[in-house]
Amino acid sequence: MADNDGLYDVVIIGAGPAGLTAGMYCARQGLATAIVGGEVGGQAAWAGEIENYMGWQMVTGKELVSAFREHVSAFDVTCFEGELVNAIVPASDGYEVYTREGTRLPARAVLIATGRAPNRLAVPGEQEFVGRGVSYCATCDAAFFKGKPVAVVGPGESAADAALQLADLGASVTIITQRPLKAPEGVLERVDAHDKVMVREGVKVTSIVGGDRVTGVVVRPLKGESEDTIPVEGVFIETGSIPVAEFTGGLVETNDRGEIIVGKDNATNAPGIWAAGDVTDGPGKQIIIAAGEGARAAIAINRYLKRR
């Protein structure tokens, strides 16, 4: 709970695994804590099945996020769910965080944990089958498609890497790309040599089809009108993603991919601002890593505020 002047010790922007974990840690350390975010759980809520989060051999994204929410609710954390931040402004006591909905949140410290927004195909069936065959993370979901036919959609190295990862697990992979696949020569050689990978160039995905789960992806040549359906059980969309940090207004340093650059304790270059999870330049965009970074940032924030 904020003090009598409405000042929080820390405002956490983002309600995914990093933000929720940080909120719990901050509250446990006695900090007046607020979490502001659009969708509780972030991308984790979209995951159909998760088998690499410690403590659960298998859990759905919704179940895991529900457990996160219940855990945070046991502590004194003020949540501004469904609100999106559009500005962070320096102030005498730290910062003021503003949302598009008109909420003003003064804070001594700020943690940015807004994750990434995947580039979508925006075709029929894509949103419907998220978690039921459509995935934006081969590292997360490849193990569920051992020995199955899948499609990887994308023009670059991430698509090639995803295809090889899936193929090494025995999946039969079709890479779908509108232009020639672009990746380092060694990666392209591995793609060409792998008997489980084929490439369809010069076509675009027009829809993803299925029943309870994905059964196929419909493609059309860039120069032509005839469509055909590739039978697959999974569609991995590897067209890139965008860190969600436009609201920082240049306060924090970012790299050429728009990721926030952080130090070993997840501090940014701006005093009093930390970042954690997929929005940072750290490797390994995984739920468990995001949660760990949230905890580490919260501990660092507590230390910083106590020293002040």
PDB file of C-alpha atoms in Angstrom:
ATOM      1  CA  MET A   1       0.000   0.000   0.000  1.00  0.00           C
ATOM      2  CA  ALA A   2       1.291   3.477  -0.873  1.00  0.00           C
ATOM      3  CA  ASP A   3       2.051   6.029   1.867  1.00  0.00           C
ATOM      4  CA  ASN A   4      -0.206   8.973   2.697  1.00  0.00           C
ATOM      5  CA  ASP A   5       1.161  10.900  -0.290  1.00  0.00           C
ATOM      6  CA  GLY A   6       0.337   8.036  -2.644  1.00  0.00           C
ATOM      7  CA  LEU A   7       4.042   7.193  -3.041  1.00  0.00           C
ATOM      8  CA  TYR A   8       4.963   3.563  -3.650  1.00  0.00           C
ATOM      9  CA  ASP A   9       8.381   2.127  -2.900  1.00  0.00           C
ATOM     10  CA  VAL A  10       8.286   0.302  -6.215  1.00  0.00           C
ATOM     11  CA  VAL A  11       5.968   0.236  -9.204  1.00  0.00           C
ATOM     12  CA  ILE A  12       6.309  -2.864 -11.358  1.00  0.00           C
ATOM     13  CA  ILE A  13       5.268  -2.443 -14.974  1.00  0.00           C
ATOM     14  CA  GLY A  14       4.166  -5.771 -16.383  1.00  0.00           C
ATOM     15  CA  ALA A  15       2.184  -8.643 -14.889  1.00  0.00           C
ATOM     16  CA  GLY A  16       3.921 -11.641 -16.432  1.00  0.00           C
ATOM     17  CA  PRO A  17       6.174 -14.138 -14.621  1.00  0.00           C
ATOM     18  CA  ALA A  18       8.928 -11.546 -14.029  1.00  0.00           C
ATOM     19  CA  GLY A  19       6.593  -8.838 -12.748  1.00  0.00           C
ATOM     20  CA  LEU A  20       4.487 -11.126 -10.561  1.00  0.00           C
ATOM     21  CA  THR A  21       7.528 -12.785  -8.997  1.00  0.00           C
ATOM     22  CA  ALA A  22       9.097  -9.401  -8.339  1.00  0.00           C
ATOM     23  CA  GLY A  23       5.859  -8.170  -6.786  1.00  0.00           C
ATOM     24  CA  MET A  24       5.781 -11.075  -4.364  1.00  0.00           C
ATOM     25  CA  TYR A  25       9.456 -10.615  -3.433  1.00  0.00           C
ATOM     26  CA  CYS A  26       9.102  -6.862  -2.951  1.00  0.00           C
ATOM     27  CA  ALA A  27       6.030  -7.238  -0.749  1.00  0.00           C
ATOM     28  CA  ARG A  28       7.741  -9.922   1.342  1.00  0.00           C
ATOM     29  CA  GLN A  29      10.542  -7.462   1.979  1.00  0.00           C
ATOM     30  CA  GLY A  30       8.056  -4.893   3.294  1.00  0.00           C
ATOM     31  CA  LEU A  31       8.069  -2.579   0.280  1.00  0.00           C
ATOM     32  CA  ALA A  32       4.924  -0.704  -0.716  1.00  0.00           C
ATOM     33  CA  THR A  33       4.391  -2.374  -4.076  1.00  0.00           C
ATOM     34  CA  ALA A  34       2.149  -1.846  -7.085  1.00  0.00           C
ATOM     35  CA  ILE A  35       1.894  -3.924 -10.235  1.00  0.00           C
ATOM     36  CA  VAL A  36       0.385  -2.386 -13.347  1.00  0.00           C
ATOM     37  CA  GLY A  37      -0.206  -4.448 -16.472  1.00  0.00           C
ATOM     38  CA  GLY A  38      -2.647  -5.263 -19.218  1.00  0.00           C
ATOM     39  CA  GLU A  39      -2.991  -9.052 -19.093  1.00  0.00           C
ATOM     40  CA  VAL A  40      -1.978 -10.965 -15.983  1.00  0.00           C
ATOM     41  CA  GLY A  41       0.427 -13.726 -16.975  1.00  0.00           C
ATOM     42  CA  GLY A  42       1.586 -12.172 -20.226  1.00  0.00           C
ATOM     43  CA  GLN A  43       2.601 -14.658 -22.916  1.00  0.00           C
ATOM     44  CA  ALA A  44       2.821 -17.431 -20.318  1.00  0.00           C
ATOM     45  CA  ALA A  45      -0.977 -17.433 -20.166  1.00  0.00           C
ATOM     46  CA  TRP A  46      -1.097 -18.467 -23.830  1.00  0.00           C
ATOM     47  CA  ALA A  47       1.006 -21.614 -23.382  1.00  0.00           C
ATOM     48  CA  GLY A  48      -0.939 -24.828 -23.828  1.00  0.00           C
ATOM     49  CA  GLU A  49       1.410 -27.158 -21.971  1.00  0.00           C
ATOM     50  CA  ILE A  50       4.536 -26.383 -19.941  1.00  0.00           C
ATOM     51  CA  GLU A  51       6.867 -29.138 -18.755  1.00  0.00           C
ATOM     52  CA  ASN A  52      10.035 -27.195 -17.955  1.00  0.00           C
ATOM     53  CA  TYR A  53       8.958 -25.120 -14.949  1.00  0.00           C
ATOM     54  CA  MET A  54      10.308 -26.584 -11.725  1.00  0.00           C
ATOM     55  CA  GLY A  55       7.667 -28.024  -9.444  1.00  0.00           C
ATOM     56  CA  TRP A  56       5.317 -29.075 -12.247  1.00  0.00           C
ATOM     57  CA  GLN A  57       6.043 -31.956 -14.580  1.00  0.00           C
ATOM     58  CA  MET A  58       3.193 -30.711 -16.740  1.00  0.00           C
ATOM     59  CA  VAL A  59       1.044 -27.628 -16.334  1.00  0.00           C
ATOM     60  CA  THR A  60      -0.944 -25.425 -18.682  1.00  0.00           C
ATOM     61  CA  GLY A  61      -0.136 -21.743 -19.016  1.00  0.00           C
ATOM     62  CA  LYS A  62      -3.489 -20.826 -17.488  1.00  0.00           C
ATOM     63  CA  GLU A  63      -2.888 -23.083 -14.489  1.00  0.00           C
ATOM     64  CA  LEU A  64       0.584 -21.693 -13.895  1.00  0.00           C
ATOM     65  CA  VAL A  65      -0.594 -18.097 -14.165  1.00  0.00           C
ATOM     66  CA  SER A  66      -3.487 -18.856 -11.829  1.00  0.00           C
ATOM     67  CA  ALA A  67      -0.987 -20.166  -9.272  1.00  0.00           C
ATOM     68  CA  PHE A  68       1.145 -17.025  -9.732  1.00  0.00           C
ATOM     69  CA  ARG A  69      -1.906 -14.818  -9.209  1.00  0.00           C
ATOM     70  CA  GLU A  70      -2.962 -16.697  -6.068  1.00  0.00           C
ATOM     71  CA  HIS A  71       0.555 -16.480  -4.639  1.00  0.00           C
ATOM     72  CA  VAL A  72       0.807 -12.722  -5.203  1.00  0.00           C
ATOM     73  CA  SER A  73      -2.663 -12.145  -3.765  1.00  0.00           C
ATOM     74  CA  ALA A  74      -1.447 -13.501  -0.420  1.00  0.00           C
ATOM     75  CA  PHE A  75       0.736 -10.385  -0.040  1.00  0.00           C
ATOM     76  CA  ASP A  76      -0.001  -6.671   0.209  1.00  0.00           C
ATOM     77  CA  VAL A  77       0.397  -5.806  -3.472  1.00  0.00           C
ATOM     78  CA  THR A  78      -1.793  -3.229  -5.206  1.00  0.00           C
ATOM     79  CA  CYS A  79      -2.656  -4.412  -8.715  1.00  0.00           C
ATOM     80  CA  PHE A  80      -3.785  -2.173 -11.553  1.00  0.00           C
ATOM     81  CA  GLU A  81      -4.923  -4.911 -13.912  1.00  0.00           C
ATOM     82  CA  GLY A  82      -5.970  -4.001 -17.429  1.00  0.00           C
ATOM     83  CA  GLU A  83      -4.012  -0.733 -17.484  1.00  0.00           C
ATOM     84  CA  LEU A  84      -1.186   0.041 -19.889  1.00  0.00           C
ATOM     85  CA  VAL A  85       1.685   2.371 -19.060  1.00  0.00           C
ATOM     86  CA  ASN A  86       2.405   5.146 -21.538  1.00  0.00           C
ATOM     87  CA  ALA A  87       5.030   7.211 -19.694  1.00  0.00           C
ATOM     88  CA  ILE A  88       7.656   7.201 -16.959  1.00  0.00           C
ATOM     89  CA  VAL A  89       8.586  10.711 -15.799  1.00  0.00           C
ATOM     90  CA  PRO A  90      11.460  11.575 -13.415  1.00  0.00           C
ATOM     91  CA  ALA A  91      10.288  13.211 -10.170  1.00  0.00           C
ATOM     92  CA  SER A  92      11.859  14.542  -6.978  1.00  0.00           C
ATOM     93  CA  ASP A  93      11.266  11.282  -5.065  1.00  0.00           C
ATOM     94  CA  GLY A  94      12.021   8.990  -7.993  1.00  0.00           C
ATOM     95  CA  TYR A  95       9.561   8.605 -10.847  1.00  0.00           C
ATOM     96  CA  GLU A  96       5.925   8.985 -11.783  1.00  0.00           C
ATOM     97  CA  VAL A  97       4.346   6.231 -13.840  1.00  0.00           C
ATOM     98  CA  TYR A  98       1.326   7.166 -15.959  1.00  0.00           C
ATOM     99  CA  THR A  99      -1.151   4.820 -17.639  1.00  0.00           C
ATOM    100  CA  ARG A 100      -3.303   5.315 -20.710  1.00  0.00           C
ATOM    101  CA  GLU A 101      -6.310   5.055 -18.421  1.00  0.00           C
ATOM    102  CA  GLY A 102      -5.229   8.170 -16.502  1.00  0.00           C
ATOM    103  CA  THR A 103      -3.719   6.569 -13.376  1.00  0.00           C
ATOM    104  CA  ARG A 104      -0.678   8.295 -11.855  1.00  0.00           C
ATOM    105  CA  LEU A 105       1.651   6.157  -9.715  1.00  0.00           C
ATOM    106  CA  PRO A 106       4.534   7.930  -7.926  1.00  0.00           C
ATOM    107  CA  ALA A 107       7.369   5.536  -7.049  1.00  0.00           C
ATOM    108  CA  ARG A 108      10.802   5.574  -5.472  1.00  0.00           C
ATOM    109  CA  ALA A 109      11.872   2.784  -7.844  1.00  0.00           C
ATOM    110  CA  VAL A 110      10.515   1.223 -11.025  1.00  0.00           C
ATOM    111  CA  LEU A 111      10.839  -2.276 -12.464  1.00  0.00           C
ATOM    112  CA  ILE A 112      10.064  -2.760 -16.154  1.00  0.00           C
ATOM    113  CA  ALA A 113       8.909  -6.313 -16.866  1.00  0.00           C
ATOM    114  CA  THR A 114       6.722  -5.914 -19.941  1.00  0.00           C
ATOM    115  CA  GLY A 115       8.091  -8.833 -21.964  1.00  0.00           C
ATOM    116  CA  ARG A 116       7.898  -9.093 -25.722  1.00  0.00           C
ATOM    117  CA  ALA A 117       5.103  -8.976 -28.278  1.00  0.00           C
ATOM    118  CA  PRO A 118       5.508 -11.619 -31.006  1.00  0.00           C
ATOM    119  CA  ASN A 119       5.058 -10.546 -34.587  1.00  0.00           C
ATOM    120  CA  ARG A 120       1.860 -12.250 -35.675  1.00  0.00           C
ATOM    121  CA  LEU A 121       0.807 -13.538 -39.050  1.00  0.00           C
ATOM    122  CA  ALA A 122      -2.679 -12.057 -38.556  1.00  0.00           C
ATOM    123  CA  VAL A 123      -4.350 -14.905 -40.442  1.00  0.00           C
ATOM    124  CA  PRO A 124      -7.517 -16.868 -39.621  1.00  0.00           C
ATOM    125  CA  GLY A 125      -6.889 -19.638 -37.105  1.00  0.00           C
ATOM    126  CA  GLU A 126      -3.724 -18.165 -35.623  1.00  0.00           C
ATOM    127  CA  GLN A 127      -5.210 -16.802 -32.408  1.00  0.00           C
ATOM    128  CA  GLU A 128      -7.749 -19.620 -32.157  1.00  0.00           C
ATOM    129  CA  PHE A 129      -5.071 -22.318 -32.048  1.00  0.00           C
ATOM    130  CA  VAL A 130      -2.522 -20.662 -29.740  1.00  0.00           C
ATOM    131  CA  GLY A 131      -1.605 -23.372 -27.253  1.00  0.00           C
ATOM    132  CA  ARG A 132      -3.339 -25.981 -29.434  1.00  0.00           C
ATOM    133  CA  GLY A 133      -0.711 -26.297 -32.122  1.00  0.00           C
ATOM    134  CA  VAL A 134       0.324 -22.684 -32.715  1.00  0.00           C
ATOM    135  CA  SER A 135       3.482 -21.666 -30.876  1.00  0.00           C
ATOM    136  CA  TYR A 136       5.844 -18.686 -30.854  1.00  0.00           C
ATOM    137  CA  CYS A 137       8.638 -20.517 -29.014  1.00  0.00           C
ATOM    138  CA  ALA A 138      10.350 -23.661 -30.324  1.00  0.00           C
ATOM    139  CA  THR A 139      12.577 -23.849 -27.246  1.00  0.00           C
ATOM    140  CA  CYS A 140       9.450 -23.988 -25.084  1.00  0.00           C
ATOM    141  CA  ASP A 141       7.292 -26.370 -27.127  1.00  0.00           C
ATOM    142  CA  ALA A 142       9.444 -28.470 -29.481  1.00  0.00           C
ATOM    143  CA  ALA A 143       9.406 -31.458 -27.139  1.00  0.00           C
ATOM    144  CA  PHE A 144       5.630 -31.830 -27.605  1.00  0.00           C
ATOM    145  CA  PHE A 145       6.060 -32.463 -31.347  1.00  0.00           C
ATOM    146  CA  LYS A 146       8.553 -35.333 -31.440  1.00  0.00           C
ATOM    147  CA  GLY A 147       7.999 -37.350 -34.595  1.00  0.00           C
ATOM    148  CA  LYS A 148       5.137 -35.140 -35.792  1.00  0.00           C
ATOM    149  CA  PRO A 149       4.750 -33.037 -38.960  1.00  0.00           C
ATOM    150  CA  VAL A 150       5.121 -29.320 -38.239  1.00  0.00           C
ATOM    151  CA  ALA A 151       5.548 -26.033 -40.073  1.00  0.00           C
ATOM    152  CA  VAL A 152       7.938 -23.243 -39.184  1.00  0.00           C
ATOM    153  CA  VAL A 153       6.987 -19.854 -40.590  1.00  0.00           C
ATOM    154  CA  GLY A 154       9.717 -17.257 -40.969  1.00  0.00           C
ATOM    155  CA  PRO A 155      12.422 -15.925 -43.265  1.00  0.00           C
ATOM    156  CA  GLY A 156      15.491 -15.824 -41.045  1.00  0.00           C
ATOM    157  CA  GLU A 157      17.921 -17.486 -38.682  1.00  0.00           C
ATOM    158  CA  SER A 158      15.378 -17.964 -35.885  1.00  0.00           C
ATOM    159  CA  ALA A 159      13.167 -19.960 -38.267  1.00  0.00           C
ATOM    160  CA  ALA A 160      16.111 -22.071 -39.399  1.00  0.00           C
ATOM    161  CA  ASP A 161      17.220 -22.697 -35.808  1.00  0.00           C
ATOM    162  CA  ALA A 162      13.675 -23.659 -34.788  1.00  0.00           C
ATOM    163  CA  ALA A 163      13.390 -26.055 -37.727  1.00  0.00           C
ATOM    164  CA  LEU A 164      16.670 -27.763 -36.843  1.00  0.00           C
ATOM    165  CA  GLN A 165      15.693 -28.021 -33.182  1.00  0.00           C
ATOM    166  CA  LEU A 166      12.393 -29.657 -34.112  1.00  0.00           C
ATOM    167  CA  ALA A 167      13.969 -31.927 -36.721  1.00  0.00           C
ATOM    168  CA  ASP A 168      16.611 -33.129 -34.262  1.00  0.00           C
ATOM    169  CA  LEU A 169      13.702 -34.327 -32.098  1.00  0.00           C
ATOM    170  CA  GLY A 170      12.321 -36.312 -35.026  1.00  0.00           C
ATOM    171  CA  ALA A 171       9.685 -33.887 -36.278  1.00  0.00           C
ATOM    172  CA  SER A 172       9.140 -33.571 -40.023  1.00  0.00           C
ATOM    173  CA  VAL A 173       9.550 -29.853 -40.671  1.00  0.00           C
ATOM    174  CA  THR A 174       8.414 -27.624 -43.502  1.00  0.00           C
ATOM    175  CA  ILE A 175       9.860 -24.116 -43.418  1.00  0.00           C
ATOM    176  CA  ILE A 176       7.460 -21.647 -45.017  1.00  0.00           C
ATOM    177  CA  THR A 177       8.951 -18.359 -46.180  1.00  0.00           C
ATOM    178  CA  GLN A 178       8.000 -15.671 -48.640  1.00  0.00           C
ATOM    179  CA  ARG A 179      11.602 -14.988 -49.613  1.00  0.00           C
ATOM    180  CA  PRO A 180      14.828 -17.037 -49.672  1.00  0.00           C
ATOM    181  CA  LEU A 181      15.816 -18.220 -46.208  1.00  0.00           C
ATOM    182  CA  LYS A 182      18.441 -15.894 -44.724  1.00  0.00           C
ATOM    183  CA  ALA A 183      20.821 -17.324 -42.122  1.00  0.00           C
ATOM    184  CA  PRO A 184      24.561 -17.894 -41.595  1.00  0.00           C
ATOM    185  CA  GLU A 185      26.068 -20.208 -44.208  1.00  0.00           C
ATOM    186  CA  GLY A 186      26.701 -22.990 -41.709  1.00  0.00           C
ATOM    187  CA  VAL A 187      23.068 -22.960 -40.579  1.00  0.00           C
ATOM    188  CA  LEU A 188      21.796 -23.028 -44.162  1.00  0.00           C
ATOM    189  CA  GLU A 189      24.066 -25.993 -44.907  1.00  0.00           C
ATOM    190  CA  ARG A 190      22.592 -27.882 -41.946  1.00  0.00           C
ATOM    191  CA  VAL A 191      19.077 -27.100 -43.143  1.00  0.00           C
ATOM    192  CA  ASP A 192      19.871 -28.325 -46.660  1.00  0.00           C
ATOM    193  CA  ALA A 193      21.514 -31.495 -45.353  1.00  0.00           C
ATOM    194  CA  HIS A 194      18.835 -32.467 -42.839  1.00  0.00           C
ATOM    195  CA  ASP A 195      16.534 -35.165 -44.194  1.00  0.00           C
ATOM    196  CA  LYS A 196      13.723 -34.031 -41.877  1.00  0.00           C
ATOM    197  CA  VAL A 197      13.616 -30.424 -43.164  1.00  0.00           C
ATOM    198  CA  MET A 198      12.224 -29.059 -46.400  1.00  0.00           C
ATOM    199  CA  VAL A 199      11.827 -25.413 -47.425  1.00  0.00           C
ATOM    200  CA  ARG A 200       8.859 -23.886 -49.279  1.00  0.00           C
ATOM    201  CA  GLU A 201       9.911 -20.480 -50.598  1.00  0.00           C
ATOM    202  CA  GLY A 202       7.787 -17.888 -52.330  1.00  0.00           C
ATOM    203  CA  VAL A 203       4.574 -18.752 -50.485  1.00  0.00           C
ATOM    204  CA  LYS A 204       2.585 -17.084 -47.726  1.00  0.00           C
ATOM    205  CA  VAL A 205       0.355 -18.524 -45.038  1.00  0.00           C
ATOM    206  CA  THR A 206      -3.285 -17.585 -45.573  1.00  0.00           C
ATOM    207  CA  SER A 207      -4.852 -19.542 -42.699  1.00  0.00           C
ATOM    208  CA  ILE A 208      -4.306 -22.198 -40.051  1.00  0.00           C
ATOM    209  CA  VAL A 209      -6.936 -24.929 -39.865  1.00  0.00           C
ATOM    210  CA  GLY A 210      -7.967 -27.714 -37.531  1.00  0.00           C
ATOM    211  CA  GLY A 211     -10.538 -28.998 -35.083  1.00  0.00           C
ATOM    212  CA  ASP A 212      -9.596 -29.420 -31.437  1.00  0.00           C
ATOM    213  CA  ARG A 213      -5.991 -28.876 -32.524  1.00  0.00           C
ATOM    214  CA  VAL A 214      -4.124 -27.764 -35.638  1.00  0.00           C
ATOM    215  CA  THR A 215      -4.343 -30.139 -38.585  1.00  0.00           C
ATOM    216  CA  GLY A 216      -2.918 -28.018 -41.383  1.00  0.00           C
ATOM    217  CA  VAL A 217      -1.619 -24.724 -42.682  1.00  0.00           C
ATOM    218  CA  VAL A 218      -2.978 -23.208 -45.889  1.00  0.00           C
ATOM    219  CA  VAL A 219      -0.457 -21.494 -48.200  1.00  0.00           C
ATOM    220  CA  ARG A 220      -0.645 -19.553 -51.432  1.00  0.00           C
ATOM    221  CA  PRO A 221       2.144 -18.619 -53.880  1.00  0.00           C
ATOM    222  CA  LEU A 222       3.040 -14.935 -53.915  1.00  0.00           C
ATOM    223  CA  LYS A 223       2.442 -15.032 -57.650  1.00  0.00           C
ATOM    224  CA  GLY A 224      -0.744 -17.013 -58.012  1.00  0.00           C
ATOM    225  CA  GLU A 225      -4.174 -17.644 -56.543  1.00  0.00           C
ATOM    226  CA  SER A 226      -4.236 -21.423 -56.031  1.00  0.00           C
ATOM    227  CA  GLU A 227      -3.980 -22.536 -52.419  1.00  0.00           C
ATOM    228  CA  ASP A 228      -2.917 -25.851 -50.954  1.00  0.00           C
ATOM    229  CA  THR A 229      -2.952 -27.239 -47.444  1.00  0.00           C
ATOM    230  CA  ILE A 230       0.146 -28.660 -45.789  1.00  0.00           C
ATOM    231  CA  PRO A 231      -0.898 -31.301 -43.208  1.00  0.00           C
ATOM    232  CA  VAL A 232       0.814 -30.432 -39.916  1.00  0.00           C
ATOM    233  CA  GLU A 233       0.117 -30.801 -36.208  1.00  0.00           C
ATOM    234  CA  GLY A 234       2.051 -27.722 -35.169  1.00  0.00           C
ATOM    235  CA  VAL A 235       2.823 -24.266 -36.541  1.00  0.00           C
ATOM    236  CA  PHE A 236       5.815 -22.413 -35.094  1.00  0.00           C
ATOM    237  CA  ILE A 237       5.742 -18.718 -35.953  1.00  0.00           C
ATOM    238  CA  GLU A 238       9.304 -17.391 -36.044  1.00  0.00           C
ATOM    239  CA  THR A 239       8.881 -13.933 -37.550  1.00  0.00           C
ATOM    240  CA  GLY A 240      10.499 -12.057 -34.668  1.00  0.00           C
ATOM    241  CA  SER A 241       9.180 -10.210 -31.654  1.00  0.00           C
ATOM    242  CA  ILE A 242       9.285  -6.699 -30.266  1.00  0.00           C
ATOM    243  CA  PRO A 243      10.264  -5.747 -26.695  1.00  0.00           C
ATOM    244  CA  VAL A 244       7.394  -3.786 -25.159  1.00  0.00           C
ATOM    245  CA  ALA A 245       9.163  -0.717 -23.802  1.00  0.00           C
ATOM    246  CA  GLU A 246       8.163   2.185 -26.023  1.00  0.00           C
ATOM    247  CA  PHE A 247       6.914   4.149 -23.007  1.00  0.00           C
ATOM    248  CA  THR A 248      10.412   4.613 -21.536  1.00  0.00           C
ATOM    249  CA  GLY A 249      11.003   7.720 -23.640  1.00  0.00           C
ATOM    250  CA  GLY A 250      14.763   7.222 -23.806  1.00  0.00           C
ATOM    251  CA  LEU A 251      15.206   6.991 -20.021  1.00  0.00           C
ATOM    252  CA  VAL A 252      16.902   3.600 -20.283  1.00  0.00           C
ATOM    253  CA  GLU A 253      19.554   2.358 -22.680  1.00  0.00           C
ATOM    254  CA  THR A 254      18.512  -0.228 -25.269  1.00  0.00           C
ATOM    255  CA  ASN A 255      20.362  -2.294 -27.852  1.00  0.00           C
ATOM    256  CA  ASP A 256      19.761  -2.387 -31.604  1.00  0.00           C
ATOM    257  CA  ARG A 257      16.898  -4.865 -31.083  1.00  0.00           C
ATOM    258  CA  GLY A 258      15.091  -2.549 -28.680  1.00  0.00           C
ATOM    259  CA  GLU A 259      15.908  -4.700 -25.637  1.00  0.00           C
ATOM    260  CA  ILE A 260      16.703  -2.908 -22.364  1.00  0.00           C
ATOM    261  CA  ILE A 261      20.351  -3.324 -21.402  1.00  0.00           C
ATOM    262  CA  VAL A 262      20.758  -4.486 -17.802  1.00  0.00           C
ATOM    263  CA  GLY A 263      23.611  -5.277 -15.432  1.00  0.00           C
ATOM    264  CA  LYS A 264      24.171  -8.358 -13.314  1.00  0.00           C
ATOM    265  CA  ASP A 265      21.509  -7.253 -10.792  1.00  0.00           C
ATOM    266  CA  ASN A 266      19.126  -6.274 -13.616  1.00  0.00           C
ATOM    267  CA  ALA A 267      19.700  -2.547 -13.049  1.00  0.00           C
ATOM    268  CA  THR A 268      19.433  -0.269 -16.078  1.00  0.00           C
ATOM    269  CA  ASN A 269      21.616   2.761 -16.705  1.00  0.00           C
ATOM    270  CA  ALA A 270      18.933   4.973 -15.109  1.00  0.00           C
ATOM    271  CA  PRO A 271      19.196   5.243 -11.307  1.00  0.00           C
ATOM    272  CA  GLY A 272      16.181   3.669  -9.661  1.00  0.00           C
ATOM    273  CA  ILE A 273      14.996   1.726 -12.720  1.00  0.00           C
ATOM    274  CA  TRP A 274      15.408  -2.025 -13.189  1.00  0.00           C
ATOM    275  CA  ALA A 275      14.237  -4.375 -15.931  1.00  0.00           C
ATOM    276  CA  ALA A 276      13.593  -8.122 -15.896  1.00  0.00           C
ATOM    277  CA  GLY A 277      12.407 -10.875 -18.196  1.00  0.00           C
ATOM    278  CA  ASP A 278      12.025 -10.928 -21.964  1.00  0.00           C
ATOM    279  CA  VAL A 279      12.171  -7.137 -22.296  1.00  0.00           C
ATOM    280  CA  THR A 280      15.886  -7.199 -21.399  1.00  0.00           C
ATOM    281  CA  ASP A 281      18.980  -8.062 -23.421  1.00  0.00           C
ATOM    282  CA  GLY A 282      19.539 -11.207 -21.352  1.00  0.00           C
ATOM    283  CA  PRO A 283      19.617 -14.572 -23.161  1.00  0.00           C
ATOM    284  CA  GLY A 284      17.084 -17.344 -22.674  1.00  0.00           C
ATOM    285  CA  LYS A 285      13.528 -16.095 -23.098  1.00  0.00           C
ATOM    286  CA  GLN A 286      11.901 -18.630 -20.780  1.00  0.00           C
ATOM    287  CA  ILE A 287       9.265 -18.410 -18.047  1.00  0.00           C
ATOM    288  CA  ILE A 288      11.588 -19.753 -15.375  1.00  0.00           C
ATOM    289  CA  ILE A 289      14.362 -17.318 -16.333  1.00  0.00           C
ATOM    290  CA  ALA A 290      11.965 -14.366 -16.323  1.00  0.00           C
ATOM    291  CA  ALA A 291      10.723 -15.329 -12.871  1.00  0.00           C
ATOM    292  CA  GLY A 292      14.291 -15.638 -11.603  1.00  0.00           C
ATOM    293  CA  GLU A 293      15.213 -12.238 -12.985  1.00  0.00           C
ATOM    294  CA  GLY A 294      12.152 -10.743 -11.310  1.00  0.00           C
ATOM    295  CA  ALA A 295      13.298 -12.132  -7.969  1.00  0.00           C
ATOM    296  CA  ARG A 296      16.857 -10.883  -8.466  1.00  0.00           C
ATOM    297  CA  ALA A 297      15.687  -7.406  -9.438  1.00  0.00           C
ATOM    298  CA  ALA A 298      13.367  -7.246  -6.414  1.00  0.00           C
ATOM    299  CA  ILE A 299      16.218  -8.094  -4.045  1.00  0.00           C
ATOM    300  CA  ALA A 300      18.381  -5.411  -5.679  1.00  0.00           C
ATOM    301  CA  ILE A 301      15.581  -2.837  -5.431  1.00  0.00           C
ATOM    302  CA  ASN A 302      15.095  -3.566  -1.737  1.00  0.00           C
ATOM    303  CA  ARG A 303      18.832  -3.124  -1.133  1.00  0.00           C
ATOM    304  CA  TYR A 304      18.828   0.146  -3.077  1.00  0.00           C
ATOM    305  CA  LEU A 305      15.862   1.583  -1.174  1.00  0.00           C
ATOM    306  CA  LYS A 306      17.171   0.540   2.230  1.00  0.00           C
ATOM    307  CA  ARG A 307      20.485   2.254   1.505  1.00  0.00           C
ATOM    308  CA  ARG A 308      18.655   5.413   0.525  1.00  0.00           C
TER     309      ARG A 308
END
